[in-house]
Short mmCIF file of C-alpha atoms and ligand atoms in Angstrom, two decimals:
data_model
loop_
_atom_site.label_atom_id
_atom_site.label_comp_id
_atom_site.label_asym_id
_atom_site.label_seq_id
_atom_site.Cartn_x
_atom_site.Cartn_y
_atom_site.Cartn_z
CA MET A 623 -8.95 -31.20 48.06
CA LEU A 624 -6.13 -29.18 49.58
CA SER A 625 -4.72 -30.17 52.95
CA LYS A 626 -4.88 -27.52 55.67
CA ARG A 627 -1.10 -27.09 55.54
CA MET A 628 -1.03 -26.83 51.74
CA GLN A 629 -3.81 -24.26 51.86
CA GLU A 630 -1.94 -22.20 54.44
CA VAL A 631 1.31 -22.10 52.52
CA LEU A 632 -0.44 -21.35 49.23
CA ASN A 633 -2.15 -18.45 50.96
CA GLU A 634 1.25 -17.22 52.14
CA GLN A 635 2.28 -17.25 48.49
CA VAL A 636 -0.81 -15.21 47.59
CA LYS A 637 0.55 -12.59 49.97
CA ILE A 638 4.05 -12.76 48.49
CA GLU A 639 2.74 -12.27 44.94
CA ALA A 640 0.50 -9.41 46.09
CA GLN A 641 3.45 -7.84 47.89
CA SER A 642 5.60 -8.27 44.77
CA SER A 643 2.98 -6.39 42.78
CA GLN A 644 3.07 -3.56 45.34
CA VAL A 645 6.88 -3.48 45.40
CA TYR A 646 7.04 -3.04 41.60
CA LEU A 647 4.14 -0.62 41.59
CA ALA A 648 6.10 1.58 44.03
CA MET A 649 9.15 1.34 41.75
CA ALA A 650 6.98 2.35 38.80
CA SER A 651 5.54 5.35 40.58
CA TRP A 652 9.01 6.50 41.65
CA ALA A 653 10.41 5.95 38.15
CA GLU A 654 7.54 7.89 36.61
CA ILE A 655 8.65 11.11 38.29
CA GLN A 656 12.30 10.71 37.22
CA PRO A 657 13.14 12.50 33.99
CA GLY A 658 13.65 10.57 30.75
CA ILE A 659 13.01 6.98 31.81
CA ASP A 660 9.53 6.38 30.43
CA ASN A 661 10.24 2.83 29.24
CA ILE A 662 11.77 1.79 32.57
CA THR A 663 8.64 3.17 34.19
CA ALA A 664 6.45 1.13 31.84
CA PHE A 665 8.54 -1.98 32.57
CA PHE A 666 7.90 -1.66 36.32
CA TYR A 667 4.18 -1.11 35.73
CA ARG A 668 4.09 -4.22 33.51
CA HIS A 669 5.97 -6.19 36.13
CA SER A 670 3.51 -5.13 38.81
CA ASP A 671 0.59 -6.25 36.60
CA GLU A 672 2.24 -9.63 36.00
CA GLU A 673 2.65 -10.19 39.72
CA ARG A 674 -1.01 -9.44 40.27
CA MET A 675 -1.80 -12.06 37.65
CA HIS A 676 0.39 -14.57 39.53
CA MET A 677 -1.58 -13.80 42.67
CA MET A 678 -4.91 -14.22 40.84
CA LYS A 679 -3.83 -17.57 39.44
CA LEU A 680 -3.12 -18.78 42.99
CA ILE A 681 -6.41 -17.43 44.33
CA HIS A 682 -8.40 -19.32 41.67
CA PHE A 683 -6.39 -22.50 42.23
CA ILE A 684 -6.94 -22.48 46.00
CA ASN A 685 -10.68 -21.85 45.66
CA ASP A 686 -11.11 -24.36 42.81
CA ARG A 687 -9.53 -27.06 44.97
CA GLY A 688 -11.91 -26.68 47.86
CA GLY A 689 -9.84 -24.21 49.87
CA PHE A 690 -10.40 -20.54 50.68
CA ALA A 691 -8.04 -17.91 49.29
CA VAL A 692 -7.47 -15.22 51.89
CA ILE A 693 -6.90 -11.69 50.60
CA PRO A 694 -3.99 -10.42 52.70
CA ALA A 695 -2.97 -7.14 54.31
CA LEU A 696 0.23 -5.81 52.78
CA VAL A 697 3.32 -4.01 53.98
CA GLN A 698 4.17 -0.59 52.53
CA PRO A 699 6.97 -1.14 50.01
CA THR A 700 10.12 0.98 49.56
CA LEU A 701 8.92 4.22 47.99
CA THR A 702 12.10 5.90 46.75
CA PHE A 703 15.49 4.72 45.53
CA PRO A 704 18.93 6.37 45.44
CA SER A 705 19.27 5.37 41.77
CA ILE A 706 17.79 3.24 39.00
CA LYS A 707 20.50 0.72 39.66
CA HIS A 708 19.35 0.40 43.26
CA ALA A 709 15.77 -0.22 42.16
CA PHE A 710 16.81 -3.00 39.76
CA ASN A 711 19.03 -4.50 42.42
CA GLU A 712 16.09 -4.64 44.80
CA LEU A 713 14.05 -6.25 42.02
CA LEU A 714 16.65 -9.01 41.62
CA ASN A 715 16.85 -9.64 45.36
CA HIS A 716 13.09 -9.74 45.57
CA GLU A 717 12.85 -12.32 42.78
CA ILE A 718 15.50 -14.49 44.48
CA HIS A 719 13.41 -14.41 47.64
CA VAL A 720 10.26 -15.37 45.68
CA SER A 721 12.09 -18.29 44.03
CA GLU A 722 13.10 -19.61 47.44
CA SER A 723 9.51 -19.39 48.57
CA ILE A 724 8.25 -21.29 45.48
CA ASN A 725 10.86 -23.99 46.05
CA LYS A 726 9.62 -24.44 49.62
CA LEU A 727 6.07 -24.82 48.31
CA VAL A 728 7.20 -27.51 45.89
CA ASP A 729 8.87 -29.36 48.76
CA ILE A 730 5.71 -29.21 50.83
CA ALA A 731 3.53 -30.38 47.92
CA LEU A 732 5.77 -33.45 47.62
CA GLN A 733 5.71 -34.09 51.37
CA GLU A 734 1.89 -33.89 51.27
CA LYS A 735 1.80 -36.12 48.17
CA ASP A 736 -0.29 -33.38 46.56
CA TYR A 737 0.64 -34.01 42.92
CA ALA A 738 -1.97 -31.64 41.50
CA THR A 739 -0.46 -28.74 43.44
CA HIS A 740 3.01 -29.94 42.55
CA ASN A 741 2.02 -29.85 38.89
CA PHE A 742 0.41 -26.41 39.25
CA LEU A 743 3.56 -25.04 40.87
CA GLN A 744 5.79 -26.06 37.96
CA TRP A 745 4.54 -23.00 36.08
CA TYR A 746 5.89 -20.81 38.90
CA VAL A 747 9.18 -22.70 39.00
CA ALA A 748 9.77 -22.06 35.28
CA GLU A 749 8.58 -18.50 35.68
CA GLN A 750 11.06 -17.74 38.45
CA VAL A 751 13.97 -19.09 36.38
CA GLU A 752 13.08 -16.63 33.61
CA GLU A 753 12.43 -13.70 35.91
CA GLU A 754 15.68 -14.14 37.80
CA ALA A 755 17.62 -14.46 34.53
CA LEU A 756 16.05 -11.27 33.19
CA ALA A 757 16.71 -9.37 36.43
CA ARG A 758 20.37 -10.51 36.37
CA THR A 759 20.81 -9.41 32.75
CA LEU A 760 19.35 -5.98 33.50
CA ASN A 761 21.56 -5.60 36.58
CA ASP A 762 24.65 -6.59 34.59
CA LYS A 763 23.83 -3.98 31.94
CA LEU A 764 23.38 -1.27 34.56
CA GLU A 765 26.67 -2.28 36.14
CA MET A 766 28.42 -1.78 32.79
CA ILE A 767 26.74 1.57 32.20
CA GLY A 768 27.81 2.99 35.57
CA ASP A 769 26.92 6.66 35.80
CA GLU A 770 26.95 7.29 32.08
CA LYS A 771 23.87 9.21 30.97
CA SER A 772 24.11 8.02 27.36
CA GLY A 773 24.18 4.40 28.55
CA LEU A 774 21.07 4.94 30.59
CA TYR A 775 19.38 6.48 27.56
CA LEU A 776 20.09 3.30 25.58
CA PHE A 777 19.04 1.08 28.49
CA ASP A 778 15.71 2.89 28.64
CA ARG A 779 15.29 2.61 24.88
CA ASP A 780 16.07 -1.14 24.85
CA ILE A 781 13.84 -2.07 27.77
CA LEU A 782 10.84 -1.01 25.67
CA ASN A 783 10.98 -4.37 23.88
CA VAL A 784 11.64 -6.49 26.96
CA SER A 785 8.59 -8.48 27.92
CA VAL A 786 8.20 -9.54 31.53
CA PRO A 787 8.12 -13.35 31.64
CA GLY A 788 5.00 -15.18 32.72
CA GLY A 789 2.40 -12.95 31.15
CA GLU A 790 0.13 -15.68 29.91
CA GLU A 791 -2.44 -17.23 32.22
FE1 LIG B 2248 5.53 -13.81 40.67
O1 LIG B 2248 6.98 -13.83 39.60
FE2 LIG B 2248 8.22 -12.59 40.16
O2 LIG B 2248 8.00 -12.51 41.83
#
């Protein structure tokens, strides 16, 4: 059984994962109307889907443990970006913020001596390590490319084979 506090903070995480899904969905929609970046567009759509899955996993966990998962209202995400680089930079910053939030949850699970939730959260801890690493790599590549069109062409080609971490449930 979840404590009231644990339930509250897990529900806050439901909101963060839902918001992440919206943030990447907005990036995908913006990318879709930019010329020639179809694979970047697909990457953002995939990322949005993964975040929804992270939210669903939390919802089931809360309800399975005797709590009540609250479906949250969301904030409108950023809709347009000055460049692809800006969008990926926002993605990295967003993932850093999510990692901090997961770490706080882990702390609280330990304070509450809730070892089942602590165990459940380890999946998210590992997930955030991978997601941040991927976001950093992509940002580094974009930094190297600068404004070069040919570099962006190759970046878009290569991202086709990049899988977003944490796809499996
Ligand atoms: Fe939910 O993994 Fe990123 O944010």
